[in-house]
Short mmCIF file of C-alpha atoms and ligand atoms in Angstrom, two decimals:
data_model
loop_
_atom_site.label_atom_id
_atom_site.label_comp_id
_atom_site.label_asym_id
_atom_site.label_seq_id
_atom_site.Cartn_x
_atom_site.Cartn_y
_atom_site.Cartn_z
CA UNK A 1 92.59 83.60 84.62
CA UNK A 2 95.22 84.36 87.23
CA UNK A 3 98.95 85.01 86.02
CA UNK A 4 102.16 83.62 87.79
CA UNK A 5 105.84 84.08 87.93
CA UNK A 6 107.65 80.95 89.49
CA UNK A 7 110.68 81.97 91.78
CA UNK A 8 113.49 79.57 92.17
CA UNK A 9 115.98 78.89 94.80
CA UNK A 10 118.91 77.16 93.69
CA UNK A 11 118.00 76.47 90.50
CA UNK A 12 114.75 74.68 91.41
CA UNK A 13 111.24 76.11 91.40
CA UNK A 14 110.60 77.30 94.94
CA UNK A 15 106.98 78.91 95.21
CA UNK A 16 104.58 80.52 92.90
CA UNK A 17 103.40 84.67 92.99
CA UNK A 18 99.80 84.47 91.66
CA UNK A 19 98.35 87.91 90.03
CA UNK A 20 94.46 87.86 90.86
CA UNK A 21 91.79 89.79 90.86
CA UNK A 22 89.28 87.88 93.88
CA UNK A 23 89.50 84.95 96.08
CA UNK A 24 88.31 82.36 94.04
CA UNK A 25 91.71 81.26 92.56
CA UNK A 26 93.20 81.03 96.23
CA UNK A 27 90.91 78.10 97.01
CA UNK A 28 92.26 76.47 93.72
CA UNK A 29 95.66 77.36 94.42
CA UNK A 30 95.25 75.44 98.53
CA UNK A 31 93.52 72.96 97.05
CA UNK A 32 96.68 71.77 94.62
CA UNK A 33 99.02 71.98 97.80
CA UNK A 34 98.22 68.62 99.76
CA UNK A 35 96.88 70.41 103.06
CA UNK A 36 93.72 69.01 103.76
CA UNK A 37 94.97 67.26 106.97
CA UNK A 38 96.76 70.60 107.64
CA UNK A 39 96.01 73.12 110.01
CA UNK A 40 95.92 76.68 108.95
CA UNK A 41 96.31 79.73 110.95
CA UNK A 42 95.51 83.10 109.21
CA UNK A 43 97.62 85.94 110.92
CA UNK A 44 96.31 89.45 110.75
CA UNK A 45 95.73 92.84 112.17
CA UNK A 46 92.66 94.67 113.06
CA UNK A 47 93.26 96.80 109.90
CA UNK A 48 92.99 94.33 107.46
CA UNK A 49 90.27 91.71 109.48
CA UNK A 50 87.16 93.80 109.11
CA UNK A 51 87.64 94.06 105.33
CA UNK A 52 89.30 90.55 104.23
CA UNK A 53 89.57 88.29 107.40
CA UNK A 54 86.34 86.38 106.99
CA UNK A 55 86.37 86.20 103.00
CA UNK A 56 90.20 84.61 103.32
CA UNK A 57 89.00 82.01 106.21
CA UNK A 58 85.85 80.98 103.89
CA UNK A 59 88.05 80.50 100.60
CA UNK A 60 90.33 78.35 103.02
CA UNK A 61 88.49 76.48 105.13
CA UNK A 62 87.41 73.68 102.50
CA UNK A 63 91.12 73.25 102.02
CA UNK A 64 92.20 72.49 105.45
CA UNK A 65 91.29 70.45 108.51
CA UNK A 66 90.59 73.70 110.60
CA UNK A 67 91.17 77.29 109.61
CA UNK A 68 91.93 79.69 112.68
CA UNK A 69 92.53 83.11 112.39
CA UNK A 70 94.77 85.19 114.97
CA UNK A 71 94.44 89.41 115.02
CA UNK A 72 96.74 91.71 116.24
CA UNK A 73 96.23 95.44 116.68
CA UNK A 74 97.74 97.08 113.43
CA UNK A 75 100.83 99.18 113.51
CA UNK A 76 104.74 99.06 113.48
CA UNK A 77 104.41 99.80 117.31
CA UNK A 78 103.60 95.97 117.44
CA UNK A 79 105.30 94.89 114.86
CA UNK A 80 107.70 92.75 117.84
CA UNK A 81 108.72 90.05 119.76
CA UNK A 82 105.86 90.47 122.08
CA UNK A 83 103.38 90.29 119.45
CA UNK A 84 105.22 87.28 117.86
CA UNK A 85 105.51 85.81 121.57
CA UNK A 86 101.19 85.99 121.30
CA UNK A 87 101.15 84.48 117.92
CA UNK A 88 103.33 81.58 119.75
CA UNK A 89 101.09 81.26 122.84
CA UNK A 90 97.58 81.13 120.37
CA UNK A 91 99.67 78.30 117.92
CA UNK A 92 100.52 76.42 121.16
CA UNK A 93 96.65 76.55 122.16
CA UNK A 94 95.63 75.72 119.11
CA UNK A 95 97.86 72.49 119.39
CA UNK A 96 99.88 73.73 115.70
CA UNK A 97 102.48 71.40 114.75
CA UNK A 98 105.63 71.29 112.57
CA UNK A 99 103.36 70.10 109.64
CA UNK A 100 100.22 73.16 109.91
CA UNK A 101 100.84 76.67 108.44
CA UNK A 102 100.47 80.35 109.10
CA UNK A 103 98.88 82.48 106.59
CA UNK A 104 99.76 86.19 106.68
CA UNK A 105 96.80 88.20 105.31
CA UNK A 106 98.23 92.03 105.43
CA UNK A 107 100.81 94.59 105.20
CA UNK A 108 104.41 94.53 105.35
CA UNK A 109 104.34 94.12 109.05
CA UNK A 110 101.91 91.42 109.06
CA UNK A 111 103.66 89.72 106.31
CA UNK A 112 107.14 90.18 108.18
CA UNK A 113 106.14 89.41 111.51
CA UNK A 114 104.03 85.89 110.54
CA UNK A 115 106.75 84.69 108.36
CA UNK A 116 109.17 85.49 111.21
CA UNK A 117 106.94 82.99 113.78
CA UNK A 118 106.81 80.68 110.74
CA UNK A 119 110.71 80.54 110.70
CA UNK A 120 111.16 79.81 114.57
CA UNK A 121 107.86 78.12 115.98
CA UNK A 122 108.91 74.78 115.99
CA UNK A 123 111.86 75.24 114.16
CA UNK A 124 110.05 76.89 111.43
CA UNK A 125 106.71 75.73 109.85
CA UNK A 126 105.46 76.62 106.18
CA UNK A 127 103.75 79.50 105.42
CA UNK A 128 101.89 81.90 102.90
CA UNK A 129 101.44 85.35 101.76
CA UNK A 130 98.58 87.38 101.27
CA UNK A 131 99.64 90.54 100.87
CA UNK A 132 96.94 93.43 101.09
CA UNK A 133 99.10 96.97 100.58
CA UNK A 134 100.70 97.52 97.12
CA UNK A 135 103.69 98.00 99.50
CA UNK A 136 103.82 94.51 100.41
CA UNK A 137 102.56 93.25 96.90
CA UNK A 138 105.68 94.76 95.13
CA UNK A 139 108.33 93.94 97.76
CA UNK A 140 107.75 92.87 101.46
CA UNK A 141 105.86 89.74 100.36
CA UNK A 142 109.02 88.18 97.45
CA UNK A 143 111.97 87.07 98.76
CA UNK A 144 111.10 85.30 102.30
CA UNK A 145 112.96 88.33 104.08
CA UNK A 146 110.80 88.27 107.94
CA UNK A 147 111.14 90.17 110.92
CA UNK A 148 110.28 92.39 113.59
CA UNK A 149 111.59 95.77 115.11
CA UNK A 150 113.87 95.37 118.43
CA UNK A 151 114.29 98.53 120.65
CA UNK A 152 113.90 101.36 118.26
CA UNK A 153 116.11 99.61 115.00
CA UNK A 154 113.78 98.69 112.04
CA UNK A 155 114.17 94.38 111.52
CA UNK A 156 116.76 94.02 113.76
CA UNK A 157 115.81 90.49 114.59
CA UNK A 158 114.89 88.30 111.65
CA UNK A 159 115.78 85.22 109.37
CA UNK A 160 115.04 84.49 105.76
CA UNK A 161 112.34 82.26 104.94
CA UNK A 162 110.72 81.53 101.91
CA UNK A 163 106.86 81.37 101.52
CA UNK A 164 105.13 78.57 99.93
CA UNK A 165 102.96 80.84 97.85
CA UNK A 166 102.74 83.94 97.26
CA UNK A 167 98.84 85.37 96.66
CA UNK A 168 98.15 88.93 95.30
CA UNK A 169 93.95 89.87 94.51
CA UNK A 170 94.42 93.27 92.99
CA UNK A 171 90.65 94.13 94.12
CA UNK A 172 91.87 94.74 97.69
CA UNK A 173 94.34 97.84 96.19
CA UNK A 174 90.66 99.91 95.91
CA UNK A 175 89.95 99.85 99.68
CA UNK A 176 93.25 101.56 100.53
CA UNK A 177 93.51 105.06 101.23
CA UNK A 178 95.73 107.41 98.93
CA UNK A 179 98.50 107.62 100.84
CA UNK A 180 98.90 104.01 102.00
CA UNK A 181 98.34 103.27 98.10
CA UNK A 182 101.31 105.97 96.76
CA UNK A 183 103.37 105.08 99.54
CA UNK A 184 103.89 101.39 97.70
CA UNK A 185 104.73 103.20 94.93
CA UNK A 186 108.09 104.10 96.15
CA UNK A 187 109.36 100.74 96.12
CA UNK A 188 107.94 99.82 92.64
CA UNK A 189 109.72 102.96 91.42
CA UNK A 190 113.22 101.97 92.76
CA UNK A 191 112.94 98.47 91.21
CA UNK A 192 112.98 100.33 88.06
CA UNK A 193 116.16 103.03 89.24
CA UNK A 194 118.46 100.11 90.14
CA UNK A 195 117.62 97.61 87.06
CA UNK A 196 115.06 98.34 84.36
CA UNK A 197 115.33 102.05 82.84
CA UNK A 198 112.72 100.46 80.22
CA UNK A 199 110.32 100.13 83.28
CA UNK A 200 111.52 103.41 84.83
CA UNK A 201 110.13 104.89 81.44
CA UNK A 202 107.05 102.68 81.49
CA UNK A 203 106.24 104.11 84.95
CA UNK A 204 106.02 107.60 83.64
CA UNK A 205 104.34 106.51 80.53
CA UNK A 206 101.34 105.47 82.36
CA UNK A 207 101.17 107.82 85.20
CA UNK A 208 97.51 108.60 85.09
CA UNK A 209 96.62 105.01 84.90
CA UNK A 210 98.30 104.09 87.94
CA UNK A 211 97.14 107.31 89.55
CA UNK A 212 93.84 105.87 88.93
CA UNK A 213 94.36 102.35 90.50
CA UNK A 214 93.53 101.12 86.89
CA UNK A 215 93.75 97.58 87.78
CA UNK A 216 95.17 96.58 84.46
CA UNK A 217 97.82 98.97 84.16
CA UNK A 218 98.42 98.43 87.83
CA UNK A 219 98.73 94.70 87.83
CA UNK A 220 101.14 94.61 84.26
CA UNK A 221 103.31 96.72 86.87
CA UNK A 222 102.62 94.33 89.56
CA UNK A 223 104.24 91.75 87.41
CA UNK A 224 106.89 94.27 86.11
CA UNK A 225 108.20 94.75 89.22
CA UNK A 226 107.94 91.44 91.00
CA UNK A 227 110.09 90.23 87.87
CA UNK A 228 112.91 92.41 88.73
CA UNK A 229 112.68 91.65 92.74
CA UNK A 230 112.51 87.67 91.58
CA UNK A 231 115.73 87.90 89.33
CA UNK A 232 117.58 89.72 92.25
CA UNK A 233 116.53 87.46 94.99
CA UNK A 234 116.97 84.39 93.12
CA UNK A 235 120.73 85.37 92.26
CA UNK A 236 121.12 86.54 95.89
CA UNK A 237 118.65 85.11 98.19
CA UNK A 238 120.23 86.04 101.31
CA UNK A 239 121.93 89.28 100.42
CA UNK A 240 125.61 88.26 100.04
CA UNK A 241 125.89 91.14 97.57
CA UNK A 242 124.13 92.28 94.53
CA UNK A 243 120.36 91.94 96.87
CA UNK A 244 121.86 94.70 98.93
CA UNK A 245 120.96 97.41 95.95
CA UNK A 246 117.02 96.32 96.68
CA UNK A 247 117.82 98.74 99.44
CA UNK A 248 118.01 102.00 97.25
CA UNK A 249 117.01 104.67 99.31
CA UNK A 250 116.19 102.56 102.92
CA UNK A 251 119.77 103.88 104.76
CA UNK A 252 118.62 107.56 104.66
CA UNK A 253 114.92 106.41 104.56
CA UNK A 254 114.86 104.08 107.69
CA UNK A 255 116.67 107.16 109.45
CA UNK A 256 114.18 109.13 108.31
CA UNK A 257 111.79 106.91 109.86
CA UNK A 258 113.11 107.07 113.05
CA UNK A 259 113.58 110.22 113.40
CA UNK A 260 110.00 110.99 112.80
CA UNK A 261 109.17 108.07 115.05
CA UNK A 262 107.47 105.89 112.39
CA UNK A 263 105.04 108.85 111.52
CA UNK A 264 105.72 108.75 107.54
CA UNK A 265 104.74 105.38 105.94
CA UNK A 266 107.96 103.24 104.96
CA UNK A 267 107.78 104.19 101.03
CA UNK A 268 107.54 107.62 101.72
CA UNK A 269 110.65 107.38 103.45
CA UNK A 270 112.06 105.19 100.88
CA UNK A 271 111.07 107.92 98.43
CA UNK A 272 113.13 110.58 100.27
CA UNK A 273 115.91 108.55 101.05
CA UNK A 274 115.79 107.68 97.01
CA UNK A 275 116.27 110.85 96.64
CA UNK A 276 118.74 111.31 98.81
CA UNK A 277 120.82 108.98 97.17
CA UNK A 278 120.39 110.19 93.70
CA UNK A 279 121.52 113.31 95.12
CA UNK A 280 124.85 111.59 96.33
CA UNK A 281 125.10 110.15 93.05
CA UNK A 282 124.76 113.02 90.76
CA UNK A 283 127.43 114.57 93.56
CA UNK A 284 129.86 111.98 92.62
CA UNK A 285 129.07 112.60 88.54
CA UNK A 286 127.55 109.55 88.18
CA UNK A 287 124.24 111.30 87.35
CA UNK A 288 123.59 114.19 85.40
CA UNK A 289 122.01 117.34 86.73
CA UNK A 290 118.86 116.82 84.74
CA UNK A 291 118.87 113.06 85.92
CA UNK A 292 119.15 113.85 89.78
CA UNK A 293 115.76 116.44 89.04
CA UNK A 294 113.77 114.33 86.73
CA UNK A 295 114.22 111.03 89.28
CA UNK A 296 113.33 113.50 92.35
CA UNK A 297 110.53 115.04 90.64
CA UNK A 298 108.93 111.69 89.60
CA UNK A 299 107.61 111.33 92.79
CA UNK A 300 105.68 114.23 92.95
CA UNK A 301 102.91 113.14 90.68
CA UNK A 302 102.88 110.12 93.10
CA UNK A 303 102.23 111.95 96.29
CA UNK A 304 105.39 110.76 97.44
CA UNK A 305 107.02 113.74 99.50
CA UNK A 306 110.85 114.99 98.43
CA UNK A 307 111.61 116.95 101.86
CA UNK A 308 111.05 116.85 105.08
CA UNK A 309 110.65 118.96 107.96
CA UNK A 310 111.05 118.82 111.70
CA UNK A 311 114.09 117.12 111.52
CA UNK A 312 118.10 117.83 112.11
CA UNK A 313 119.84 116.70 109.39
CA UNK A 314 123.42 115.76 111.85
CA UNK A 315 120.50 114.00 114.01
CA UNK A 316 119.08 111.54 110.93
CA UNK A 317 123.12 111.30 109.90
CA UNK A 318 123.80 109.46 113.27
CA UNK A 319 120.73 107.32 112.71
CA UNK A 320 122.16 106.68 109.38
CA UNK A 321 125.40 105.45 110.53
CA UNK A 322 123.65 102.94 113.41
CA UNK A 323 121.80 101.42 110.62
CA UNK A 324 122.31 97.90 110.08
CA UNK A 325 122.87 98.37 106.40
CA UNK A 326 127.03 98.99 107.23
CA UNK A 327 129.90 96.48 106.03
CA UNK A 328 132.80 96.23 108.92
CA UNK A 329 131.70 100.07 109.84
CA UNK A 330 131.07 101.13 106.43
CA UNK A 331 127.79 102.06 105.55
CA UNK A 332 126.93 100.13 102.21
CA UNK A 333 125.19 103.08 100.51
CA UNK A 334 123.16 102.07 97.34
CA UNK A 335 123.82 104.89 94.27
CA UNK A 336 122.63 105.17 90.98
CA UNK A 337 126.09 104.53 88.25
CA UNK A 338 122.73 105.74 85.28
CA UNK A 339 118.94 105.38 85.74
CA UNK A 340 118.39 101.54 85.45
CA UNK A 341 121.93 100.44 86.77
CA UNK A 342 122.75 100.99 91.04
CA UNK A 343 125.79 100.11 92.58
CA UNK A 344 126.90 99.40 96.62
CA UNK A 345 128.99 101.86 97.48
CA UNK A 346 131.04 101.98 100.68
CA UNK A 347 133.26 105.35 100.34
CA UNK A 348 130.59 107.93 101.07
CA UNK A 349 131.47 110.08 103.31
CA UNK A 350 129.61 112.03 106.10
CA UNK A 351 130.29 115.16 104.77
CA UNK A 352 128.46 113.86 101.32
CA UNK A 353 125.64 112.40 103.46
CA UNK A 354 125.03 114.66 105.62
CA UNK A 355 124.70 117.43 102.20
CA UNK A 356 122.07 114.77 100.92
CA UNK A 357 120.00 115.12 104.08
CA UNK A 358 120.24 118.85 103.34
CA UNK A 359 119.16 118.67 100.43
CA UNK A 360 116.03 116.75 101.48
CA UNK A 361 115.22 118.50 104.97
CA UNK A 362 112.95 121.28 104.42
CA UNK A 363 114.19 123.92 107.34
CA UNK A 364 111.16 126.46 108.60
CA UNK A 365 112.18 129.78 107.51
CA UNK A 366 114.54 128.60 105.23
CA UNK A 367 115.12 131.18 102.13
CA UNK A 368 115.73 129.72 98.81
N1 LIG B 401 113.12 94.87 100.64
C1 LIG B 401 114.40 94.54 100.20
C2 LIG B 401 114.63 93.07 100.06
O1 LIG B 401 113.70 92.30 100.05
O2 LIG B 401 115.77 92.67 99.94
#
């Protein structure tokens, strides 16, 4: 029996997140939403087709008129308007109106990128979430933030809009390889850093299990973790202020993804830029010593890296600044006040940046 957190919007139930393990429940789930003179259009990529893309069109087709499914090569190199502009042309062809829906069956970028065509084809259209990385199962998927990449800045163009469901199958977490699987990890980590120490300790507790993609451990912190991305969003769906600290650890990290042109996965760049900040904030006494080690070390049984190399640290602090994470010219930098509490912070200065980058960027031939 599938589990579900409800997450409102202004005080009214907006969509469900359902915890599965198999399709079986998704055909349940269509067939309570009133689509069957709907059209459906299942976006993916060609990562994610060859495992899922024909099991997801059966398990919808009986709950639609017509089921189509559009695939677009995988990879944050496409994750733009020109790909979007192709997922326009195919809707068009496939004669889509304002009343069908797009399905995005994937990653972060496929989940992004459909729900971005959902909010402007037509003025925006409904759609739904399938998401297949425990990346996009723990955040990209919750909290109807789309988008796409525009010349070299990550989700420069986007809007917010909110799925109509939300569907996780925990089976598809076995098929991915280790370090797409410990590179979700980062984000479920943070979600304990900025708001649930409890969970933070949970976490360590059952290392191993998660380790071992038990899927009951793994899907109690599923729900853990979607819980504490639900209360945020639904107090701040469109990041007026206290959604902002969501983005622990993705100023430094999103430089750091540049500047290795997108070769690191996003969480392990979230990782480093985590630690980057917990750096900053054990700088600024908010952290102990022994905090600032024990939250950089965690990631280590995770696979999650803690430095870098290749990289000039005054190079990633220039990408850093001409991120779009800044307030009037101040960069809104997410710290840690204590392990389970963060706070936006807009007096860091370069000089304390650019030290955290240090810290992180492992220099060949550096002596310790
Ligand atoms: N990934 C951060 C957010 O959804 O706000």
């Amino acid at each position: 029996m599938a589990q579900r957190l409800n997450v409102m919007m202004n005080k009214k139930p907006c969509y469900d997140i359902i915890f599965s393990k198999g399709w079986q429940e998704l055909t349940e789930e269509l067939q309570e939403m009133d689509i069957q003179n709907r059209k459906i259009c299942i976006v993916t990529d060609s990562n994610v087709d060859p495992l899922y893309g024909e099991q997801v069109l059966e398990a919808v087709s009986g709950c639609c008129r017509k089921a189509v499914k559009y695939v677009f090569p995988a990879g944050e190199e496409n994750k733009n308007l020109d790909t979007v502009k192709k997922v326009y042309n195919f809707l068009i062809q496939e004669k889509f109106d304002r009343k069908d829906l797009l399905l995005a069956l994937g990653g972060g970028v496929v989940g992004d990128l459909t729900g971005f065509a959902a909010a402007t084809y037509l003025r925006g259209v409904d759609f739904l979430q399938i998401p297949t990385t425990l990346l996009a199962q723990a955040d990209s998927s919750i909290g109807g933030k789309t988008g796409v990449d525009f010349d070299g800045y990550k989700n420069m163009v986007g809007a917010f809009k909110m799925p109509r469901l939300v569907y996780m199958n925990f089976e598809v977490l076995k098929t991915l390889e280790d370090r797409q699987y410990f590179s979700g990890f980062a984000e479920i980590m943070k979600n304990g850093l900025i708001k649930d120490s409890e969970f933070y300790e949970w976490l360590i507790s059952n290392m191993y299990e998660i380790c071992e993609r038990d899927l009951d451990v793994v899907s109690e912190m599923l729900m853990k973790s979607c819980t504490v991305k639900k209360l945020v969003v639904e107090k701040d769906p469109t990041e007026q202020g206290e959604r902002a600290l969501l983005n622990l650890g993705h100023t430094v990290g999103h430089a750091i993804e540049k500047a290795k042109n997108f070769e690191l996965y996003h969480g392990e760049c979230v990782a480093l830029g985590t630690v980057a900040a917990a750096y900053i904030s054990w700088k600024k006494s908010f952290l102990s010593m022994e905090e600032y080690y024990e939250i950089r070390d965690m990631f280590v049984p995770f696979y999650l890296p803690i430095t870098v190399d290749g990289i000039e640290p005054e190079a990633v602090l220039g990408l850093t600044k001409s991120d779009k994470k800044a307030d009037g010219g101040n960069i809104r930098f997410v710290l840690l006040k204590k392990i389970g509490k963060a706070v936006i912070d807009t007096t860091v200065t370069d000089e304390e940046i650019l030290a955290a980058i240090r810290e992180i960027c492992y220099e060949e031939g550096a002596v310790d």
